[in-house]
Coordinates of C-alpha atoms in Angstrom, one line a residue:
Chain A
X23 CA 1.0 27.2 -81.4
X24 CA 2.1 30.4 -79.8
X25 CA 2.9 28.7 -76.5
X26 CA 6.4 29.5 -75.5
X27 CA 7.1 25.9 -74.3
X28 CA 5.9 24.6 -77.7
X29 CA 8.2 27.1 -79.4
X30 CA 11.1 26.0 -77.3
X31 CA 10.3 22.4 -78.1
X32 CA 10.2 23.0 -81.8
X33 CA 13.4 25.0 -81.8
X34 CA 15.2 22.3 -79.9
X35 CA 14.0 19.6 -82.3
X36 CA 15.3 21.6 -85.2
X37 CA 18.7 22.0 -83.7
X38 CA 18.7 18.1 -83.4
X39 CA 20.1 18.6 -79.9
X40 CA 16.9 17.3 -78.3
X41 CA 14.3 14.5 -78.8
X42 CA 11.1 14.1 -76.7
X43 CA 12.1 10.6 -75.8
X44 CA 14.7 12.1 -73.6
X45 CA 12.0 13.2 -71.2
X46 CA 10.8 9.6 -70.7
X47 CA 14.4 8.6 -70.2
X48 CA 15.1 11.2 -67.5
X49 CA 11.9 10.3 -65.6
X50 CA 12.6 6.6 -65.6
X51 CA 16.2 7.2 -64.5
X52 CA 15.0 9.4 -61.6
X53 CA 12.6 6.7 -60.5
X54 CA 15.2 4.1 -60.8
X55 CA 17.7 5.9 -58.6
X56 CA 15.0 6.8 -56.0
X57 CA 14.1 3.1 -55.9
X58 CA 17.6 2.0 -55.2
X59 CA 17.8 4.4 -52.3
X60 CA 14.3 3.9 -50.9
X61 CA 13.8 0.2 -50.9
X62 CA 16.8 -0.8 -48.8
X63 CA 16.1 2.1 -46.4
X64 CA 12.6 0.7 -45.9
X65 CA 14.0 -2.7 -45.3
X66 CA 16.5 -1.4 -42.8
X67 CA 13.9 0.6 -40.9
X68 CA 11.7 -2.6 -40.7
X69 CA 14.6 -4.6 -39.4
X70 CA 15.2 -1.9 -36.7
X71 CA 11.6 -1.6 -35.7
X72 CA 12.0 -3.0 -32.2
X73 CA 14.6 -0.3 -31.6
X74 CA 12.8 2.6 -33.2
X75 CA 9.4 1.8 -31.8
X76 CA 9.4 0.4 -28.3
X77 CA 6.0 -1.0 -27.4
X78 CA 3.7 1.4 -25.7
X79 CA 3.8 1.5 -21.9
X80 CA 1.2 -0.7 -20.2
X81 CA -0.9 2.1 -18.6
X82 CA -4.0 3.0 -20.5
X83 CA -3.9 6.6 -19.5
X84 CA -0.4 7.6 -20.1
X85 CA -1.1 11.3 -20.3
X86 CA 2.2 12.4 -18.9
X87 CA 5.6 10.7 -19.3
X88 CA 7.6 10.8 -16.2
X89 CA 11.4 10.5 -16.3
X90 CA 11.0 7.1 -14.6
X91 CA 9.3 5.9 -17.8
X92 CA 12.6 6.5 -19.6
X93 CA 15.1 4.4 -17.6
X94 CA 18.6 5.6 -17.6
X95 CA 20.0 2.2 -18.4
X96 CA 19.3 0.6 -21.8
X97 CA 20.5 -2.9 -22.0
X98 CA 22.1 -3.7 -25.3
X99 CA 21.9 -7.4 -25.8
X100 CA 23.4 -9.9 -28.2
X101 CA 21.5 -13.0 -29.2
X102 CA 18.7 -13.4 -31.7
X103 CA 18.8 -9.8 -32.7
X104 CA 22.5 -10.1 -33.7
X105 CA 21.8 -13.2 -35.7
X106 CA 19.2 -11.3 -37.7
X107 CA 21.8 -8.6 -38.4
X108 CA 20.5 -5.8 -36.3
X109 CA 23.1 -4.0 -34.3
X110 CA 21.2 -3.5 -31.0
X111 CA 17.8 -4.3 -29.6
X112 CA 16.2 -3.0 -26.4
X113 CA 14.2 -5.7 -24.8
X114 CA 11.2 -4.0 -23.3
X115 CA 9.3 -6.4 -21.2
X116 CA 6.2 -5.9 -19.0
X117 CA 5.1 -8.6 -16.6
X118 CA 1.5 -9.8 -16.9
X119 CA -1.2 -8.0 -14.9
X120 CA -2.2 -9.4 -11.5
X121 CA -5.7 -10.0 -12.9
X122 CA -4.2 -12.5 -15.4
X123 CA -2.9 -14.7 -12.5
X124 CA -4.1 -18.2 -13.1
X125 CA -6.8 -19.6 -10.8
X126 CA -5.7 -23.2 -10.8
X127 CA -3.3 -25.1 -8.5
X128 CA -0.3 -23.3 -10.1
X129 CA -2.1 -20.0 -9.6
X130 CA -2.3 -20.8 -5.9
X131 CA 1.5 -21.2 -5.7
X132 CA 1.9 -17.9 -7.6
X133 CA -0.5 -16.1 -5.2
X134 CA 1.3 -17.5 -2.2
X135 CA 4.6 -16.3 -3.7
X136 CA 3.3 -12.8 -4.1
X137 CA 2.0 -12.9 -0.5
X138 CA 5.4 -14.1 0.8
X139 CA 7.1 -11.4 -1.3
X140 CA 4.9 -8.5 -0.1
X141 CA 4.4 -9.7 3.5
X142 CA 7.4 -11.9 4.3
X143 CA 6.9 -11.2 8.0
X144 CA 3.6 -13.2 7.9
X145 CA 4.0 -15.7 5.1
X146 CA 7.6 -16.8 5.6
X147 CA 7.9 -15.8 9.3
X148 CA 10.1 -18.8 10.2
X149 CA 12.8 -17.8 7.7
X150 CA 13.2 -14.2 8.5
X151 CA 15.5 -12.8 11.2
X152 CA 14.7 -9.1 10.8
X153 CA 11.7 -6.8 10.2
X154 CA 12.0 -6.5 6.4
X155 CA 9.8 -7.7 3.6
X156 CA 11.1 -8.6 0.1
X157 CA 9.1 -5.7 -1.3
X158 CA 11.1 -3.2 0.6
X159 CA 13.9 -3.3 -1.9
X160 CA 12.0 -4.8 -4.8
X161 CA 9.2 -2.3 -5.2
X162 CA 5.7 -2.9 -6.6
X163 CA 5.6 -6.5 -5.5
X164 CA 8.8 -7.3 -7.5
X165 CA 7.5 -5.7 -10.6
X166 CA 9.1 -2.2 -10.7
X167 CA 11.9 -1.9 -13.2
X168 CA 15.1 -0.4 -11.9
X169 CA 14.2 -1.9 -8.5
X170 CA 15.6 -5.4 -9.1
X171 CA 12.4 -6.8 -10.6
X172 CA 11.8 -10.6 -10.3
X173 CA 11.0 -11.1 -14.0
X174 CA 14.4 -9.7 -15.0
X175 CA 16.2 -11.8 -12.4
X176 CA 14.4 -15.0 -13.2
X177 CA 15.6 -15.2 -16.8
X178 CA 19.3 -14.7 -15.9
X179 CA 19.7 -18.0 -14.0
X180 CA 21.5 -20.4 -13.7
X181 CA 24.5 -18.0 -13.5
X182 CA 28.0 -17.9 -12.1
X183 CA 28.3 -15.6 -9.2
X184 CA 31.5 -14.1 -7.8
X185 CA 29.8 -13.9 -4.4
X186 CA 30.1 -17.7 -3.9
X187 CA 32.3 -18.7 -6.9
X188 CA 30.0 -21.2 -8.5
X189 CA 27.1 -21.5 -10.8
X190 CA 23.9 -20.7 -8.9
X191 CA 20.4 -21.8 -9.5
X192 CA 17.6 -19.3 -9.1
X193 CA 16.7 -21.1 -5.8
X194 CA 20.2 -20.5 -4.5
X195 CA 19.9 -16.9 -5.5
X196 CA 16.7 -16.6 -3.5
X197 CA 18.3 -18.4 -0.6
X198 CA 21.0 -15.7 -0.5
X199 CA 18.3 -13.1 -0.1
X200 CA 16.9 -14.9 3.0
X201 CA 20.4 -15.5 4.5
X202 CA 21.7 -11.9 4.0
X203 CA 19.0 -9.4 3.2
X204 CA 16.5 -11.0 5.5
X205 CA 19.2 -12.0 8.0
X206 CA 17.5 -15.4 8.3
X207 CA 17.7 -18.9 7.0
X208 CA 16.5 -20.0 3.6
X209 CA 13.5 -22.3 3.0
X210 CA 14.5 -25.6 1.6
X211 CA 14.5 -25.8 -2.2
X212 CA 11.4 -28.1 -2.2
X213 CA 9.6 -26.2 0.6
X214 CA 6.3 -24.6 -0.3
X215 CA 7.7 -21.2 0.3
X216 CA 10.6 -21.6 -2.1
X217 CA 8.3 -23.3 -4.7
X218 CA 5.9 -20.4 -4.3
X219 CA 8.5 -17.7 -4.8
X220 CA 9.9 -19.4 -7.9
X221 CA 6.4 -19.8 -9.2
X222 CA 5.7 -16.1 -8.7
X223 CA 9.0 -15.2 -10.4
X224 CA 8.4 -17.6 -13.3
X225 CA 4.9 -16.3 -13.8
X226 CA 6.0 -12.6 -13.8
X227 CA 8.6 -13.5 -16.4
X228 CA 6.0 -15.2 -18.7
X229 CA 7.0 -14.4 -22.3
X230 CA 10.3 -12.9 -21.5
X231 CA 13.3 -14.1 -23.5
X232 CA 15.7 -16.3 -21.5
X233 CA 19.3 -15.3 -20.8
X234 CA 18.8 -11.7 -22.0
X235 CA 19.4 -8.7 -19.7
X236 CA 16.0 -7.1 -19.8
X237 CA 15.6 -3.4 -19.6
X238 CA 15.0 -2.4 -16.0
X239 CA 17.0 -5.3 -14.5
X240 CA 18.7 -4.8 -11.2
X241 CA 19.4 -1.2 -10.1
X242 CA 20.8 1.1 -12.7
X243 CA 24.5 1.4 -12.0
X244 CA 25.8 4.9 -11.1
X245 CA 29.0 6.4 -12.4
X246 CA 31.7 6.7 -9.9
X247 CA 31.0 9.6 -7.6
X248 CA 32.7 12.9 -8.3
X249 CA 33.7 13.2 -4.6
X250 CA 34.3 10.3 -2.3
X251 CA 31.0 9.4 -0.5
X252 CA 30.8 11.3 2.7
X253 CA 28.8 10.4 5.9
X254 CA 28.5 14.0 7.0
X255 CA 26.9 15.1 3.8
X256 CA 24.9 11.9 3.8
X257 CA 23.4 12.7 7.2
X258 CA 22.1 16.0 5.8
X259 CA 20.6 14.2 2.8
X260 CA 19.0 11.7 5.2
X261 CA 17.5 14.2 7.4
X262 CA 16.0 16.2 4.6
X263 CA 14.7 13.3 2.5
X264 CA 14.5 10.0 4.4
X265 CA 13.9 10.7 8.0
X266 CA 10.2 11.6 7.4
X267 CA 9.4 7.9 6.8
X268 CA 12.4 5.9 8.0
X269 CA 12.7 7.9 11.3
X270 CA 15.5 10.2 12.5
X271 CA 17.1 7.1 13.9
X272 CA 16.6 5.1 10.7
X273 CA 14.6 2.5 12.6
X274 CA 11.5 2.8 10.4
X275 CA 8.0 3.5 11.4
X276 CA 5.5 1.0 12.8
X277 CA 1.7 1.0 13.0
X278 CA 0.2 -1.6 15.4
X279 CA 3.4 -3.6 15.4
X280 CA 3.8 -3.7 11.6
X281 CA 6.5 -1.8 9.8
X282 CA 5.1 0.6 7.2
X283 CA 8.5 2.0 6.5
X284 CA 11.5 -0.4 7.0
X285 CA 14.4 0.0 9.4
X286 CA 17.6 0.8 7.5
X287 CA 20.2 -0.3 10.0
X288 CA 20.5 -2.0 13.4
X289 CA 19.3 -5.4 14.5
X290 CA 16.0 -5.3 12.5
X291 CA 17.6 -4.6 9.2
X292 CA 19.7 -6.5 6.6
X293 CA 23.0 -7.9 7.6
X294 CA 26.5 -7.1 6.4
X295 CA 26.5 -9.8 3.7
X296 CA 23.5 -8.3 1.9
X297 CA 23.9 -6.6 -1.5
X298 CA 22.4 -3.5 0.0
X299 CA 25.2 -3.3 2.5
X300 CA 27.5 -2.4 -0.4
X301 CA 27.5 1.3 -0.9
X302 CA 27.3 1.1 -4.7
X303 CA 24.2 -1.1 -4.6
X304 CA 22.5 1.1 -2.0
X305 CA 23.3 4.3 -3.9
X306 CA 22.0 2.8 -7.1
X307 CA 18.7 1.7 -5.5
X308 CA 18.3 5.0 -3.6
X309 CA 18.9 7.1 -6.7
X310 CA 16.4 5.2 -8.8
X311 CA 13.7 4.7 -6.3
X312 CA 13.9 7.0 -3.2
X313 CA 12.0 8.9 -1.8
X314 CA 9.2 6.6 -2.8
X315 CA 7.5 7.9 -5.9
X316 CA 10.2 10.5 -6.4
X317 CA 12.9 8.3 -7.9
X318 CA 15.7 10.1 -9.8
X319 CA 15.2 13.3 -7.9
X320 CA 18.3 13.1 -5.7
X321 CA 21.6 13.9 -7.4
X322 CA 23.9 10.9 -7.8
X323 CA 26.3 12.4 -5.3
X324 CA 23.5 12.7 -2.8
X325 CA 22.6 9.1 -3.4
X326 CA 26.3 8.0 -2.8
X327 CA 26.5 10.2 0.3
X328 CA 23.3 9.0 1.9
X329 CA 24.2 5.3 1.1
X330 CA 27.5 5.8 2.8
X331 CA 25.7 7.3 5.8
X332 CA 23.1 4.5 6.0
X333 CA 25.9 1.8 5.8
X334 CA 28.0 3.6 8.4
X335 CA 25.7 2.3 11.1
X336 CA 25.9 -1.0 12.9
X337 CA 23.9 -3.9 11.5
X338 CA 24.0 -7.7 12.0
X339 CA 27.3 -9.2 10.8
X340 CA 27.8 -11.1 7.6
X341 CA 27.1 -14.7 8.6
X342 CA 29.9 -16.0 6.4
X343 CA 32.5 -14.1 8.5
X344 CA 31.0 -15.4 11.7
X345 CA 31.3 -18.9 10.5
X346 CA 35.0 -18.7 9.5
X347 CA 36.1 -17.1 12.8
Chain B
X24 CA 5.6 25.0 25.8
X25 CA 2.0 24.9 27.1
X26 CA 0.3 21.6 26.9
X27 CA -2.9 21.2 24.9
X28 CA -6.1 21.3 26.8
X29 CA -8.4 18.6 25.5
X30 CA -11.5 20.0 27.3
X31 CA -10.9 23.4 25.9
X32 CA -10.6 21.8 22.5
X33 CA -13.9 20.0 23.0
X34 CA -15.6 23.3 24.0
X35 CA -14.2 24.9 20.9
X36 CA -15.4 22.1 18.8
X37 CA -18.9 22.2 20.2
X38 CA -19.5 25.8 20.9
X39 CA -16.9 27.8 19.0
X40 CA -15.5 31.0 20.5
X41 CA -15.4 34.7 19.8
X42 CA -15.4 35.0 16.0
X43 CA -15.0 31.2 15.5
X44 CA -17.9 29.0 14.7
X45 CA -18.2 25.6 16.3
X46 CA -16.1 23.1 14.4
X47 CA -18.9 20.5 14.6
X48 CA -21.2 22.7 12.6
X49 CA -19.3 21.5 9.5
X50 CA -17.2 18.6 10.7
X51 CA -20.0 16.6 12.4
X52 CA -20.9 16.0 16.0
X53 CA -18.1 13.5 16.5
X54 CA -15.6 14.9 13.9
X55 CA -16.8 12.4 11.4
X56 CA -17.2 14.9 8.6
X57 CA -20.0 15.3 6.1
X58 CA -20.1 13.1 3.1
X59 CA -22.3 15.1 0.8
X60 CA -20.6 18.5 1.3
X61 CA -17.1 17.0 1.6
X62 CA -16.2 18.5 5.0
X63 CA -13.4 16.1 6.1
X64 CA -13.3 13.7 8.9
X65 CA -11.1 15.0 11.7
X66 CA -11.7 12.3 14.3
X67 CA -8.6 10.1 14.9
X68 CA -6.2 12.1 12.7
X69 CA -2.7 12.5 14.1
X70 CA -2.5 15.5 16.4
X71 CA 0.6 16.9 14.7
X72 CA -1.1 16.6 11.3
X73 CA -4.2 18.5 12.5
X74 CA -2.2 21.3 14.1
X75 CA -0.1 21.6 10.9
X76 CA -3.2 22.0 8.8
X77 CA -4.6 24.8 11.0
X78 CA -1.3 26.6 10.7
X79 CA -1.4 26.1 6.9
X80 CA -4.9 27.5 6.6
X81 CA -3.8 30.6 8.6
X82 CA -0.5 30.8 6.7
X83 CA -1.9 30.3 3.2
X84 CA -0.2 27.1 2.3
X85 CA -3.7 25.6 2.2
X86 CA -5.9 28.1 0.3
X87 CA -9.4 27.6 1.6
X88 CA -11.9 30.5 1.8
X89 CA -13.9 28.8 4.6
X90 CA -11.0 27.7 6.8
X91 CA -8.7 30.7 6.3
X92 CA -10.6 33.2 8.4
X93 CA -11.4 30.6 11.1
X94 CA -7.8 29.4 11.4
X95 CA -6.6 33.0 11.4
X96 CA -8.9 33.8 14.3
X97 CA -7.5 31.0 16.4
X98 CA -4.5 31.6 18.6
X99 CA -1.7 29.0 18.9
X100 CA -3.2 27.5 22.1
X101 CA -6.6 27.1 20.6
X102 CA -5.1 25.3 17.6
X103 CA -3.3 22.9 19.9
X104 CA -6.4 22.3 21.9
X105 CA -8.6 21.6 18.9
X106 CA -6.0 19.3 17.4
X107 CA -5.6 17.4 20.6
X108 CA -9.3 16.9 21.0
X109 CA -10.0 15.6 17.5
X110 CA -6.9 13.3 17.6
X111 CA -8.4 11.7 20.7
X112 CA -11.7 10.7 19.0
X113 CA -11.9 7.3 17.4
X114 CA -10.9 7.0 13.8
X115 CA -12.9 5.4 11.0
X116 CA -13.9 1.8 11.2
X117 CA -15.7 -0.2 8.5
X118 CA -19.2 -0.6 9.7
X119 CA -20.6 -3.1 7.3
X120 CA -21.0 -0.5 4.6
X121 CA -21.0 -2.0 1.2
X122 CA -20.2 -0.4 -2.0
X123 CA -21.7 -1.6 -5.3
X124 CA -18.9 -3.3 -7.3
X125 CA -17.8 -1.1 -10.2
X126 CA -14.8 -0.8 -12.4
X127 CA -14.2 2.6 -10.8
X128 CA -14.0 1.1 -7.3
X129 CA -11.7 -1.7 -8.6
X130 CA -9.4 0.9 -10.1
X131 CA -9.5 2.8 -6.8
X132 CA -8.5 -0.3 -5.0
X133 CA -5.6 -0.9 -7.3
X134 CA -4.3 2.6 -7.0
X135 CA -4.6 2.5 -3.2
X136 CA -3.0 -0.9 -2.7
X137 CA -0.6 -1.2 -5.6
X138 CA -0.3 2.3 -7.1
X139 CA 0.5 2.8 -10.8
X140 CA 4.2 2.4 -11.1
X141 CA 4.1 2.8 -14.9
X142 CA 3.8 6.5 -13.9
X143 CA 5.8 6.2 -10.7
X144 CA 2.7 6.6 -8.6
X145 CA 3.2 4.6 -5.4
X146 CA 0.3 3.0 -3.6
X147 CA -1.6 5.3 -1.2
X148 CA -1.3 2.7 1.5
X149 CA 2.5 2.5 1.1
X150 CA 2.7 5.7 3.1
X151 CA -0.7 6.1 4.6
X152 CA -0.6 2.7 6.2
X153 CA -2.4 -0.5 5.7
X154 CA -6.1 0.1 5.0
X155 CA -5.3 3.9 4.8
X156 CA -5.5 4.2 8.6
X157 CA -2.7 6.8 8.7
X158 CA 0.8 6.8 9.9
X159 CA 1.4 9.4 12.6
X160 CA 2.7 12.0 12.7
X161 CA 3.0 12.9 9.0
X162 CA 0.6 10.7 7.1
X163 CA -3.1 11.3 7.8
X164 CA -5.8 8.6 7.7
X165 CA -7.5 8.4 4.3
X166 CA -10.0 5.7 5.1
X167 CA -13.5 7.1 5.6
X168 CA -12.8 10.5 4.1
X169 CA -15.7 11.9 2.0
X170 CA -14.8 11.3 -1.7
X171 CA -15.6 15.0 -2.4
X172 CA -12.9 16.0 0.1
X173 CA -10.2 13.6 -1.1
X174 CA -10.8 14.6 -4.7
X175 CA -10.6 18.3 -3.9
X176 CA -7.3 17.8 -2.1
X177 CA -5.8 15.8 -5.0
X178 CA -6.8 18.7 -7.3
X179 CA -5.4 21.2 -4.8
X180 CA -2.0 19.5 -4.9
X181 CA -2.1 19.3 -8.6
X182 CA -2.9 22.9 -9.0
X183 CA -0.7 24.0 -6.1
X184 CA -3.4 25.6 -4.0
X185 CA -2.3 23.2 -1.3
X186 CA 1.5 23.2 -0.8
X187 CA 2.0 22.0 2.8
X188 CA 2.8 18.4 2.0
X189 CA 6.2 17.3 3.4
X190 CA 8.9 17.2 0.7
X191 CA 6.3 17.8 -2.0
X192 CA 5.4 14.1 -1.9
X193 CA 1.7 14.6 -2.6
X194 CA 2.3 17.2 -5.2
X195 CA 4.5 14.8 -7.1
X196 CA 1.9 12.1 -6.9
X197 CA -1.0 14.3 -7.9
X198 CA 0.7 15.8 -10.9
X199 CA 1.1 12.3 -12.4
X200 CA -2.5 11.3 -12.0
X201 CA -5.6 11.8 -14.2
X202 CA -9.0 13.1 -13.1
X203 CA -10.4 9.6 -13.7
X204 CA -7.8 8.3 -11.2
X205 CA -8.7 11.0 -8.7
X206 CA -12.4 10.0 -9.0
X207 CA -11.6 6.3 -8.6
X208 CA -9.3 6.6 -5.6
X209 CA -11.5 9.1 -3.9
X210 CA -14.5 6.8 -4.3
X211 CA -12.6 3.9 -3.0
X212 CA -11.2 5.6 0.1
X213 CA -14.6 6.6 1.3
X214 CA -15.3 2.9 2.1
X215 CA -12.0 1.1 1.5
X216 CA -12.1 -2.6 1.5
X217 CA -9.6 -5.2 0.3
X218 CA -12.4 -6.9 -1.5
X219 CA -12.9 -5.7 -5.1
X220 CA -16.7 -6.1 -4.6
X221 CA -16.6 -3.5 -1.8
X222 CA -17.8 -5.8 0.9

C-alpha cells in the first residue's frame, strides 16, 4: 500500500473531507451535462442536413470542382422547410438524364419538345421570325442552371407577371418567348409544338417541388454596376471575347446555312420586347455563361458594358409598341 | 500580301523542299492522316487554321519535336502555300465505317453532342460545328481525326504544351476533363455518328 494515490485516498478519508462515492457522482454529473449539450446538437444537425450536405453533383467523375459548380445565387425558400422549423433550405435539383426519357407516347412528345428546343429553326419553323434557337439562351438543351433552365421555370407557373399585368400560365410564358425572343408568333396552346415544349419542361422538372425557386433558376442577378454601362468599353470586351464566335459584326457564324453561333443584333436576332434586350438580363446571362464554357470569367463590369454594347445596335422592334402606334 | 500558290503547296506536300520532307510522308497521300501513328488529317481544314498551326510550331506555342524543325524551315510563303493546298482537299465524310457499340463510344457521343455541363464542359460540336465538321476560320474539323491525335492534343492543352488556342478556350475545356473522357471523345471523333451504335 505504498502507492501515492492510495496514500492520498486514505488521508482524505481520514480527514472526512472525501468519500469514494463522490467520484461516481462527478462522473455521472459530467455525462449528464454532456448529454444535455450533445443530444439537441445532434437533432439540430439532422434537421439542417439538407443545408449542410447538398446532394452530390450528378457527374460520376467529379474530379475537379469548377466555380460554376458553386452558383453565386443561393435561393432561400420558405415553404415546407419553414414549417419543419429549419431557417433556410437550398433546393438543389437536377433534371433526369436524357437516357431516362420515356419511350411511350408521352416520351414522343418530350423528345419532340427537346428537338424544338435545340433546333427551333427546323422543328418550329413556322413560328420563328429570326435565326435563333431556344437553346441559344437556355444552354444545354434547357438544363444548365444559371441559364434559365426549363425545370426551374416550369415549377414557378402560373404566376403574375409585371410584363403583361396578369397571371400567366406556363403556355403563355412560352408564347412570350416566341413573340419576343424568337420574333415570331406563338404556337396555339393546344398545338403539338406547344404540347411538346410543355411536356419536355414538365419531364425535366420531374420530382422538383412546385412553387419553390430552385437553385440555378433564371440568370443570377448582378449587383448594380460600379460605373454606368458603357458602349465604348463594351466594344472592346466584345472584340476580345465574343467576336471570335459571334463575328466582328455580331451576326453570328453559319455553316452550310445553319447558324452555329447566333446573331446578337439585327434582323436575325431577338426583338426589342425580349428579356435579353434589357441590359440587366443580358449582363446576367453573359456573366454566368459567356464565353461558352468559360462562364464567370468576365468581370461584372465587363458583362454590363458588353451587354450595353450588344443592345446599342438596331434590332426588330417590340411588337407591342408597333401595335399601339 | 502575296497570294498563296496552291500548286506550289501541292509540290511541297508531295515532294518536300530543301530541308523539308514531303508532308504526305506522314499526313497521307491525300492529307487524310494516319490512324495508327496519330498523324492528323489536314485535308479540308480551314486555311487560316492550318497556317496558324505552322506558325505555332515554328514559334513554340505548339511544342512538337517533329513539326518544330519542319515549320522552322518553311518560309512564310511556303506556309501559306501548304495551308491553301490542304484546305482545298475534301474533308472527312462518313464512308459506311461502323464502330462497335461500347459504353466508351456512347460517352464520347454525349460529350461531343451535349458536353458535360456539371463541369462546365460544352459540347465539342457547339463550337466545332454539327458533326464536328469545323467552323472556319477558327474551329477546325474534328471528325475523322485519328483518336491518337485528338487525345494527344487534349493532353497538350491540359499540360500547356499547346497554347495557341484562341482565348484559351480549349485549355479551359481540357483542364476540366478526365483521361477517361479524353479517351472516349477521341474514340468517338474518329468515326462520329449520331447513332449510339456507331452506325
